[in-house]
Coordinates of C-alpha atoms in Angstrom, one line a residue:
M1 CA 27.3 -12.5 12.0
G2 CA 27.5 -15.9 10.2
D3 CA 25.0 -17.5 12.6
D4 CA 22.5 -19.2 10.2
S5 CA 20.1 -20.1 13.0
K6 CA 19.7 -16.3 13.7
S7 CA 19.7 -15.3 10.0
R8 CA 16.2 -16.5 9.2
R9 CA 14.7 -16.9 12.6
T10 CA 11.8 -14.6 12.2
V11 CA 10.6 -16.0 8.9
L12 CA 10.6 -19.6 10.2
K13 CA 8.5 -18.6 13.2
G14 CA 5.9 -17.1 10.9
V15 CA 5.4 -19.9 8.3
G16 CA 4.3 -23.5 8.4
A17 CA 6.7 -26.5 8.2
A18 CA 6.2 -27.0 4.4
S19 CA 6.8 -23.3 3.7
A20 CA 9.8 -23.3 6.0
A21 CA 11.3 -26.2 4.2
G22 CA 10.8 -24.5 0.9
L23 CA 12.3 -21.3 2.3
T24 CA 15.5 -23.1 3.5
T25 CA 15.9 -24.6 0.0
S26 CA 15.4 -21.3 -1.7
L27 CA 18.1 -19.6 0.3
A28 CA 20.8 -21.9 -0.9
G29 CA 23.6 -19.9 -2.3
C30 CA 22.2 -16.6 -1.0
V31 CA 23.6 -16.6 2.5
S32 CA 27.2 -17.7 3.2
Q33 CA 27.7 -20.4 5.8
N34 CA 30.5 -18.7 7.6
G35 CA 30.2 -15.1 6.7
E36 CA 33.3 -15.4 4.4
S37 CA 33.3 -14.2 0.8
D38 CA 35.7 -14.4 -2.2
V39 CA 35.1 -10.7 -2.8
D40 CA 38.2 -8.5 -2.1
G41 CA 37.6 -5.0 -0.9
A42 CA 39.9 -2.1 -0.3
E43 CA 43.3 -3.2 1.1
N44 CA 43.9 0.0 3.1
L45 CA 41.0 0.7 5.4
G46 CA 39.8 4.0 6.7
D47 CA 37.0 4.7 9.2
E48 CA 34.4 2.2 10.0
V49 CA 31.1 2.8 8.1
P50 CA 28.5 4.2 10.5
E51 CA 25.7 2.1 12.0
I52 CA 22.4 2.0 10.0
H53 CA 19.3 3.2 11.8
L54 CA 16.5 1.1 10.2
V55 CA 13.0 2.2 11.0
A56 CA 10.3 -0.4 10.5
P57 CA 6.7 -1.2 11.6
T58 CA 5.8 -3.0 14.7
A59 CA 4.2 -6.4 14.4
G60 CA 0.9 -4.9 15.3
A61 CA 1.2 -2.2 12.6
N62 CA 2.2 -4.6 9.9
P63 CA 3.3 -8.1 10.7
F64 CA 4.5 -8.9 7.2
R65 CA 6.9 -5.9 7.0
N66 CA 7.9 -6.5 10.6
E67 CA 9.2 -10.0 9.8
L68 CA 10.9 -8.7 6.7
A69 CA 12.8 -6.0 8.7
D70 CA 14.4 -8.6 10.9
I71 CA 15.7 -10.5 7.8
V72 CA 16.9 -7.4 6.2
A73 CA 18.8 -6.3 9.3
D74 CA 20.4 -9.7 9.5
N75 CA 21.5 -9.6 5.9
W76 CA 22.9 -6.1 6.2
E77 CA 24.9 -7.2 9.2
E78 CA 26.1 -10.2 7.2
I79 CA 27.7 -7.9 4.6
G80 CA 29.4 -5.8 7.2
F81 CA 27.1 -3.1 8.5
D82 CA 26.0 -2.6 12.1
V83 CA 22.2 -2.2 12.2
D84 CA 20.0 -0.5 14.8
L85 CA 16.4 -1.7 14.1
E86 CA 13.7 0.5 15.6
E87 CA 10.0 -0.5 15.4
L88 CA 7.4 2.2 15.3
E89 CA 3.6 2.4 15.1
F90 CA 2.2 3.7 11.8
N91 CA 1.6 7.3 12.8
A92 CA 5.0 7.7 14.6
H93 CA 6.7 6.0 11.6
V94 CA 5.2 8.4 9.1
D95 CA 6.0 11.5 11.3
Q96 CA 9.6 10.5 11.8
V97 CA 10.3 9.5 8.2
V98 CA 8.0 11.5 5.9
V99 CA 7.5 14.6 7.9
Q100 CA 10.7 15.0 9.9
Q101 CA 12.8 13.0 7.5
D102 CA 14.9 11.8 10.5
Y103 CA 16.1 8.4 9.5
D104 CA 18.8 6.4 7.8
A105 CA 16.8 3.7 6.2
S106 CA 13.0 3.1 6.5
L107 CA 10.8 0.1 5.6
L108 CA 7.4 1.6 4.8
G109 CA 4.7 1.4 2.2
W110 CA 3.5 3.7 -0.5
G111 CA -0.3 3.6 -1.1
G112 CA -1.4 2.9 -4.6
T113 CA -4.6 4.9 -4.7
P114 CA -6.4 5.3 -8.1
E115 CA -5.3 9.0 -8.1
R116 CA -1.8 7.6 -8.6
I117 CA -2.4 5.5 -11.6
D118 CA -1.1 8.3 -13.8
P119 CA 2.7 8.0 -13.5
H120 CA 3.3 11.7 -12.6
T121 CA 3.1 11.0 -8.8
F122 CA 5.7 8.2 -9.0
I123 CA 8.0 9.8 -11.6
F124 CA 7.9 13.5 -10.6
D125 CA 6.5 13.9 -7.0
M126 CA 8.5 11.0 -5.5
H127 CA 11.8 11.5 -7.4
H128 CA 12.3 15.1 -8.7
S129 CA 14.8 17.2 -6.7
S130 CA 12.2 20.0 -6.1
T131 CA 10.2 17.7 -3.8
T132 CA 13.0 16.9 -1.3
G133 CA 11.9 19.3 1.4
E134 CA 10.1 18.6 4.6
G135 CA 6.7 17.0 3.8
G136 CA 7.8 16.4 0.2
R137 CA 7.4 13.0 -1.4
N138 CA 11.1 12.7 -2.4
T139 CA 11.8 11.6 1.2
P140 CA 15.2 10.1 0.3
G141 CA 16.4 13.5 -0.8
W142 CA 17.8 12.0 -4.0
E143 CA 18.8 14.5 -6.6
S144 CA 19.9 14.1 -10.3
D145 CA 19.9 16.8 -12.9
E146 CA 19.7 14.2 -15.7
Y147 CA 16.7 12.6 -14.0
D148 CA 15.0 15.9 -13.4
E149 CA 15.0 16.6 -17.1
L150 CA 13.1 13.3 -17.8
A151 CA 10.6 14.0 -15.0
E152 CA 9.9 17.5 -16.4
L153 CA 9.7 16.3 -20.0
Q154 CA 7.0 13.7 -19.3
V155 CA 4.8 16.4 -17.9
T156 CA 4.6 18.2 -21.3
Q157 CA 4.1 15.2 -23.5
V158 CA 0.5 15.0 -24.4
D159 CA 1.1 12.2 -26.9
E160 CA 0.9 9.1 -24.7
D161 CA 3.3 7.0 -26.6
E162 CA 6.0 9.6 -26.4
R163 CA 5.3 10.1 -22.7
Q164 CA 5.4 6.3 -22.2
Q165 CA 9.0 6.2 -23.5
T166 CA 10.1 9.0 -21.2
V167 CA 8.5 7.3 -18.3
Y168 CA 10.3 4.1 -19.2
E169 CA 13.6 5.9 -19.2
A170 CA 12.9 7.4 -15.9
Q171 CA 12.2 4.0 -14.4
E172 CA 15.5 2.7 -15.7
M173 CA 17.4 5.6 -14.1
I174 CA 15.7 5.1 -10.7
A175 CA 16.4 1.4 -10.8
E176 CA 20.1 2.1 -11.5
A177 CA 20.4 4.6 -8.7
Q178 CA 18.3 2.8 -6.1
P179 CA 17.2 5.7 -3.8
R180 CA 14.6 3.2 -2.7
T181 CA 14.5 -0.6 -2.9
Y182 CA 11.1 -1.4 -4.4
I183 CA 10.1 -4.8 -2.9
A184 CA 6.6 -5.9 -3.7
N185 CA 3.2 -4.7 -4.9
E186 CA 1.3 -5.9 -1.9
G187 CA -2.0 -7.2 -3.3
G188 CA -3.8 -9.9 -1.6
Y189 CA -7.1 -10.7 0.2
E190 CA -9.1 -8.5 2.5
P191 CA -11.9 -10.0 4.6
Y192 CA -15.5 -9.0 4.9
A193 CA -18.8 -10.4 6.4
S194 CA -20.7 -11.7 3.4
S195 CA -23.6 -12.5 5.6
R196 CA -23.9 -8.8 6.7
V197 CA -22.9 -6.8 3.6
T198 CA -23.3 -7.1 -0.2
D199 CA -22.3 -5.1 -3.3
I200 CA -18.6 -5.3 -2.4
N201 CA -16.6 -3.5 -5.1
P202 CA -12.8 -3.7 -4.5
T203 CA -10.7 -1.8 -7.1
L204 CA -7.1 -1.8 -8.4
G205 CA -4.7 -0.6 -5.8
E206 CA -7.0 -0.3 -2.8
G207 CA -9.2 -3.3 -2.4
L208 CA -11.9 -2.7 0.2
N209 CA -10.5 0.8 1.0
S210 CA -11.6 2.1 -2.4
F211 CA -14.0 5.0 -2.8
W212 CA -16.2 2.9 -5.0
N213 CA -16.4 0.1 -2.5
L214 CA -17.2 2.4 0.5
T215 CA -20.0 4.1 -1.5
S216 CA -21.4 0.8 -3.0
V217 CA -21.3 -1.6 0.0
T218 CA -24.8 -2.3 1.3
P219 CA -25.7 -3.6 4.8
T220 CA -28.2 -6.4 4.8
D221 CA -29.6 -6.3 8.3
D222 CA -29.4 -2.7 9.4
D223 CA -28.3 0.7 8.0
T224 CA -24.7 0.7 9.2
V225 CA -21.4 -0.6 7.8
R226 CA -18.5 -0.9 10.3
F227 CA -15.1 -0.7 8.7
G228 CA -11.9 -1.7 10.5
Y229 CA -8.4 -0.5 9.7
P230 CA -5.1 -1.0 11.7
S231 CA -4.3 2.7 12.3
E232 CA -6.1 5.8 13.5
I233 CA -7.1 8.7 11.4
I234 CA -4.6 11.5 11.9
S235 CA -6.5 14.4 10.3
L236 CA -9.6 15.2 8.2
N237 CA -8.1 18.5 7.0
P238 CA -7.6 18.2 3.3
M239 CA -4.9 20.8 3.5
Q240 CA -2.6 18.6 5.6
D241 CA -0.1 16.2 4.0
L242 CA -2.5 13.3 4.4
A243 CA -1.5 9.7 4.9
T244 CA -3.3 7.3 2.6
P245 CA -5.7 6.0 5.2
D246 CA -6.8 9.6 6.0
R247 CA -7.2 10.6 2.3
Q248 CA -9.4 7.5 1.8
F249 CA -12.0 9.0 4.2
V250 CA -11.4 12.7 3.4
R251 CA -12.5 12.0 -0.2
L252 CA -15.8 10.7 1.1
L253 CA -16.5 14.1 2.6
Y254 CA -15.3 16.3 -0.2
D255 CA -16.0 16.2 -3.9
Q256 CA -13.6 16.8 -6.8
L257 CA -14.5 18.0 -10.4
Y258 CA -13.4 14.5 -11.5
R259 CA -12.9 11.2 -9.7
I260 CA -10.6 8.5 -10.8
G261 CA -12.9 5.8 -12.0
E262 CA -12.7 2.0 -11.5
D263 CA -10.8 1.8 -14.7
G264 CA -8.2 4.2 -13.5
M265 CA -9.3 7.0 -15.8
P266 CA -10.8 10.4 -14.8
T267 CA -14.5 10.4 -14.8
P268 CA -16.8 13.5 -14.5
W269 CA -18.0 14.0 -11.0
L270 CA -18.9 17.5 -9.9
A271 CA -18.2 18.3 -13.5
T272 CA -21.0 17.5 -16.0
D273 CA -18.8 16.1 -18.7
D274 CA -15.2 15.8 -20.0
P275 CA -13.4 19.1 -20.1
V276 CA -13.2 21.1 -23.4
I277 CA -9.5 21.3 -24.2
E278 CA -8.3 24.0 -26.5
D279 CA -5.2 26.0 -27.5
D280 CA -3.0 22.9 -27.9
G281 CA -3.7 21.7 -24.3
M282 CA -3.2 25.1 -22.7
T283 CA -6.9 25.8 -21.9
Y284 CA -9.4 23.5 -20.1
T285 CA -13.1 24.5 -19.7
V286 CA -15.3 22.6 -17.2
E287 CA -19.0 22.9 -16.6
I288 CA -20.1 22.1 -13.0
R289 CA -23.4 20.5 -11.9
D290 CA -26.4 22.7 -11.1
G291 CA -28.3 22.3 -7.9
H292 CA -25.7 20.5 -5.8
T293 CA -25.2 21.7 -2.2
F294 CA -22.7 21.4 0.6
H295 CA -23.6 19.4 3.7
D296 CA -24.9 22.5 5.5
G297 CA -27.4 23.2 2.6
E298 CA -25.4 26.1 1.0
P299 CA -25.2 25.7 -2.8
V300 CA -22.0 24.6 -4.5
T301 CA -21.2 27.3 -7.1
V302 CA -18.6 28.0 -9.6
D303 CA -17.3 30.7 -7.3
D304 CA -16.6 28.0 -4.7
V305 CA -14.6 26.1 -7.3
E306 CA -12.6 29.2 -8.3
F307 CA -12.0 30.0 -4.6
T308 CA -10.8 26.5 -4.0
Y309 CA -8.2 26.6 -6.7
N310 CA -6.9 30.0 -5.5
L311 CA -6.9 28.5 -2.0
Y312 CA -4.7 25.7 -3.1
A313 CA -2.3 28.2 -4.7
D314 CA -1.8 29.6 -1.2
S315 CA -1.4 26.2 0.5
P316 CA 2.0 25.4 2.0
T317 CA 1.4 21.8 1.3
Y318 CA -0.4 21.6 -2.1
S319 CA 0.5 24.8 -4.0
S320 CA 2.6 22.7 -6.4
L321 CA -0.5 20.9 -7.5
V322 CA -1.9 24.0 -9.1
E323 CA 1.3 25.9 -10.0
D324 CA 0.8 25.4 -13.8
I325 CA -2.5 27.3 -13.7
E326 CA -1.8 30.8 -14.9
E327 CA -5.3 32.3 -14.9
I328 CA -8.9 31.2 -14.0
E329 CA -12.1 32.6 -15.6
T330 CA -15.7 31.9 -14.8
S331 CA -18.9 32.3 -16.8
G332 CA -22.2 31.0 -15.7
N333 CA -21.6 27.4 -14.5
E334 CA -18.3 27.2 -16.5
I335 CA -14.8 27.5 -15.2
T336 CA -11.8 27.9 -17.5
F337 CA -8.2 27.1 -16.5
H338 CA -5.5 28.7 -18.6
L339 CA -2.1 26.9 -18.1
A340 CA 1.3 28.5 -18.1
E341 CA 2.6 25.5 -20.0
E342 CA 1.4 22.1 -21.1
Y343 CA 0.7 19.6 -18.4
A344 CA -0.2 16.2 -19.7
P345 CA -1.8 14.8 -16.5
F346 CA -3.9 17.9 -15.7
V347 CA -7.3 16.2 -15.6
A348 CA -6.2 13.3 -13.5
N349 CA -3.6 15.0 -11.2
V350 CA -5.2 18.4 -10.8
L351 CA -8.9 18.4 -11.7
G352 CA -9.1 14.9 -10.2
Q353 CA -7.3 15.6 -6.9
V354 CA -8.3 19.1 -5.7
Y355 CA -11.1 18.9 -3.2
I356 CA -13.8 21.5 -3.5
F357 CA -14.1 23.8 -0.4
P358 CA -17.0 25.9 0.8
E359 CA -15.9 29.5 0.6
H360 CA -18.3 30.5 3.4
I361 CA -16.3 28.3 5.8
W362 CA -12.7 28.6 4.5
G363 CA -12.8 32.1 3.1
D364 CA -11.4 33.8 6.2
V365 CA -8.6 31.2 6.8
A366 CA -5.2 32.7 6.3
P367 CA -2.7 30.8 4.2
E368 CA -0.4 30.1 7.2
E369 CA -3.4 28.7 9.1
L370 CA -4.7 26.3 6.4
V371 CA -2.8 23.2 7.7
D372 CA -4.0 23.6 11.3
F373 CA -7.5 24.7 10.6
E374 CA -10.2 22.7 12.3
D375 CA -13.7 22.7 10.9
E376 CA -15.6 21.1 13.7
D377 CA -18.2 19.7 11.2
W378 CA -15.9 19.1 8.2
I379 CA -18.4 20.5 5.7
G380 CA -17.9 19.3 2.2
S381 CA -20.2 18.2 -0.5
G382 CA -19.2 14.6 -0.8
P383 CA -21.4 11.5 -0.6
F384 CA -20.9 11.1 3.1
E385 CA -21.2 13.8 5.8
F386 CA -19.4 14.1 9.1
V387 CA -21.2 13.0 12.3
D388 CA -18.7 12.4 15.1
W389 CA -15.1 11.6 15.7
E390 CA -13.9 9.9 18.9
R391 CA -10.2 9.7 18.3
Q392 CA -8.7 6.3 19.0
A393 CA -12.3 4.9 19.0
E394 CA -14.3 5.6 15.9
L395 CA -15.1 8.0 13.1
Q396 CA -18.8 8.2 12.2
L397 CA -20.1 9.4 8.8
S398 CA -23.7 9.4 7.5
A399 CA -25.0 9.3 3.9
F400 CA -25.5 12.7 2.3
D401 CA -28.9 11.8 0.9
D402 CA -29.0 14.9 -1.4
H403 CA -25.8 13.8 -3.2
F404 CA -26.1 13.0 -6.9
E405 CA -24.4 9.7 -6.1
A406 CA -25.6 8.9 -2.6
P407 CA -24.0 5.8 -1.0
N408 CA -25.9 2.6 -0.3
A409 CA -25.1 2.6 3.5
D410 CA -26.9 5.1 5.7
N411 CA -24.0 5.1 8.1
L412 CA -20.3 4.3 7.8
I413 CA -18.2 3.8 10.9
R414 CA -14.4 3.5 10.7
V415 CA -12.9 1.7 13.7
P416 CA -9.1 1.8 14.3
G417 CA -7.6 -1.5 15.5
A418 CA -4.4 -2.3 17.4
D419 CA -3.5 -4.7 14.6
T420 CA -5.0 -6.6 11.8
A421 CA -5.3 -9.9 13.8
Q422 CA -7.5 -8.2 16.3
L423 CA -9.6 -6.6 13.6
V424 CA -10.2 -10.1 12.1
N425 CA -11.2 -11.4 15.5
D426 CA -13.7 -8.5 15.7
L427 CA -15.0 -9.4 12.2
E428 CA -15.6 -13.0 13.2
A429 CA -17.3 -11.8 16.4
G430 CA -19.8 -9.7 14.3
Q431 CA -18.4 -6.3 15.6
L432 CA -17.0 -5.3 12.1
D433 CA -18.3 -5.8 8.6
M434 CA -15.1 -5.2 6.6
V435 CA -11.4 -5.0 7.3
G436 CA -9.3 -2.9 5.0
A437 CA -6.0 -4.7 5.5
V438 CA -4.5 -8.1 4.5
P439 CA -4.4 -10.6 7.3
Q440 CA -1.7 -13.2 7.9
P441 CA -2.1 -16.5 6.1
T442 CA -3.5 -18.3 9.1
A443 CA -6.3 -15.8 9.4
V444 CA -7.0 -15.9 5.6
N445 CA -7.5 -19.6 5.9
R446 CA -9.8 -19.1 8.9
V447 CA -11.9 -16.7 6.9
R448 CA -12.2 -19.1 4.0
D449 CA -13.6 -21.7 6.3
D450 CA -16.2 -19.4 7.8
D451 CA -19.6 -19.5 6.0
D452 CA -20.5 -16.0 7.2
L453 CA -17.2 -14.4 5.9
D454 CA -15.5 -14.0 2.5
L455 CA -12.4 -12.6 1.0
S456 CA -12.0 -9.8 -1.6
E457 CA -9.0 -10.1 -3.8
F458 CA -7.2 -7.1 -5.3
E459 CA -4.0 -6.2 -7.2
A460 CA -1.8 -3.4 -5.9
I461 CA -0.1 -0.4 -7.6
G462 CA 1.5 0.7 -4.3
Y463 CA 4.3 -1.2 -2.7
A464 CA 6.5 -2.0 0.2
M465 CA 9.8 -0.3 -0.1
I466 CA 13.0 0.5 1.8
E467 CA 14.2 4.1 1.3
Y468 CA 17.6 5.5 2.1
N469 CA 18.2 9.0 3.3
T470 CA 20.7 10.2 0.8
R471 CA 21.4 13.4 2.8
R472 CA 23.4 11.2 5.2
E473 CA 26.5 9.2 4.8
P474 CA 27.0 6.6 3.4
F475 CA 23.6 6.7 1.7
G476 CA 24.6 9.4 -0.8
D477 CA 26.8 6.7 -2.4
R478 CA 24.8 4.6 -4.9
H479 CA 27.2 1.7 -4.4
V480 CA 25.9 1.5 -0.8
R481 CA 22.3 1.8 -1.8
R482 CA 22.7 -0.9 -4.4
A483 CA 24.4 -3.2 -2.0
L484 CA 21.7 -2.8 0.5
S485 CA 19.1 -3.6 -2.1
Y486 CA 20.8 -6.9 -2.8
G487 CA 20.2 -7.7 0.9
V488 CA 16.4 -7.6 0.6
P489 CA 14.7 -11.0 0.1
K490 CA 11.9 -9.9 -2.2
E491 CA 10.9 -13.4 -3.3
E492 CA 10.8 -14.8 0.2
Y493 CA 8.7 -11.8 1.3
V494 CA 6.0 -12.5 -1.3
E495 CA 6.1 -16.3 -1.3
F496 CA 6.7 -17.2 2.3
I497 CA 6.0 -14.2 4.6
R498 CA 2.9 -13.1 2.6
D499 CA 2.1 -16.7 1.5
G500 CA 2.1 -15.8 -2.2
M501 CA 0.0 -12.6 -1.9
G502 CA 1.4 -9.9 -4.1
T503 CA 4.1 -9.6 -6.7
V504 CA 7.8 -8.9 -6.6
T505 CA 8.7 -5.5 -8.1
H506 CA 11.9 -3.7 -9.1
S507 CA 10.3 -0.5 -10.4
T508 CA 8.4 2.5 -9.0
I509 CA 5.5 1.7 -11.3
S510 CA 3.6 -1.5 -10.7
E511 CA 3.3 -4.2 -13.4
H512 CA -0.5 -4.0 -12.8
N513 CA -0.3 -0.4 -14.2
E514 CA 0.4 -2.1 -17.5
F515 CA 0.8 0.8 -19.9
W516 CA 3.3 2.8 -17.8
H517 CA 5.3 -0.1 -16.3
N518 CA 8.7 -0.8 -17.8
P519 CA 9.4 -4.5 -17.5
D520 CA 13.1 -4.3 -18.4
V521 CA 14.6 -2.2 -15.6
E522 CA 17.6 -3.5 -13.7
E523 CA 16.5 -6.1 -11.1
F524 CA 17.7 -6.6 -7.5
Y525 CA 17.2 -10.0 -5.9
E526 CA 18.7 -11.2 -2.7
D527 CA 22.4 -11.9 -3.4
L528 CA 24.8 -11.1 -0.6
D529 CA 27.9 -11.8 -2.8
A530 CA 26.6 -9.3 -5.3
A531 CA 26.1 -6.9 -2.4
R532 CA 29.8 -7.4 -1.3
Q533 CA 31.0 -6.9 -4.9
E534 CA 29.0 -3.6 -5.1
L535 CA 30.7 -2.4 -2.0
A536 CA 34.1 -3.4 -3.2
D537 CA 33.5 -1.6 -6.5
G538 CA 32.7 1.5 -4.4
G539 CA 36.1 1.4 -2.7
Y540 CA 35.0 -0.2 0.7
G541 CA 36.7 -3.0 2.5
W542 CA 36.3 -5.3 5.5
D543 CA 38.4 -5.8 8.6
D544 CA 39.2 -9.2 10.1
D545 CA 35.9 -9.3 12.0
G546 CA 34.0 -8.7 8.8
Q547 CA 33.1 -5.1 9.7
L548 CA 32.7 -2.7 6.7
H549 CA 35.1 0.3 6.4
Y550 CA 35.6 3.1 4.0
G551 CA 38.7 2.7 1.9
E552 CA 41.6 4.9 3.0
D553 CA 41.3 7.0 -0.2
Q554 CA 37.6 7.6 0.0

């Protein structure tokens, strides 16, 4: 490498002259002028380190991350790796990386939905060694016995201050090991037609995609809200391992006992009140609403709730969600959960995430058929009910008027777009009312200048990240992962590619999730000399062409 004109080519094509000048200045000292370095590696070289297969989004799927991927690939080549950059559409990307786990490194995002404000998802689900299998959230396959102890301990700590300290320690360990490079919490602006919809209600982590926004938004001229998003719906089956865009619409169809409120705390939903907690946190009793029905008119009963939790226990995807429930009892409209051991986030992470199923529809579905089951009407009891789904065209929902919290819009139509730019064009043309994605800066400025449109600002608890498949060499070596992390230009990503939208992050828990975020973890900024030093410390060396090799003794 060593060709500076190539090294930052994609950023400069995506920003204005003033930003480009600032970017050039900010890079001083980060990228060598001739590819040389004062860092000495191993003297006796072994085999060449294998090529890195980096999977990233297409420009249509996510233009910001697409630009970042080019820079990262250049930087990694600058420090001695060969990089094969593959660009995939969102669904194919998720399938290859999350489901099949067939990748070396992947630039993707992790959605920060309100259900994930409790740290358990980030600390346990994404990093505990028990979740490394196909479909598990520990997609890097990172394993550490010492870390597992912390992840398991925080589950049992009902005292929030004690649990906070454990969560802090876990974040420090993740930062040191770098199974993923956490890049930025991607907050920003999402556009909507202020002349056509009111009662916009963006929330932390999700913006216009939030449950509370989709139920509160009100059309001014007709009875329909058209919502655009730059990916298709893959599935409406709550038993599938749903991508975030799918989950955001599934939860409109199905109720939970509790929903995560706008403040990030569990709020009673199908339950009438907070649970009664007894036996030192081992027993939870919940009373469910009387008189509520499923979309087909059948009553929602405590038996449906009990059936649902037993169904989840048989689920190949979500059985771990209810594994701490030892016994369930019902009496009248009350259901009591007896736990096998203390589980601090039980209300938020179990009672607030299990969708309630109608037993009269799912009762005959065998456990091995749950993931593939197709309910042609997707009957739930949520605030919206299913109308029609033309894949690759639109998903139509209508208000369930008998719901205790019926939505303001009579009809909600979700429209997938080829990319965010096209969706903004459709918004400007009056074909959409909201877009649940952050446009590029030029489009943001265009929206600002349009009297019929407006922008909704939100902060994120999810993030862009690069994850490394530790099952493959050389990514099982923390020195390699740390070196690659030093090749990621986090500040340029936020300040120039995203035009200041979002915040740089170094931890799995966002700074906007204030109580649980540890502000003192080890930080990784772009520093190619530090990357080379990390590789040298790991016993690697370079040949005369700057290509990275294992040391002979490795």
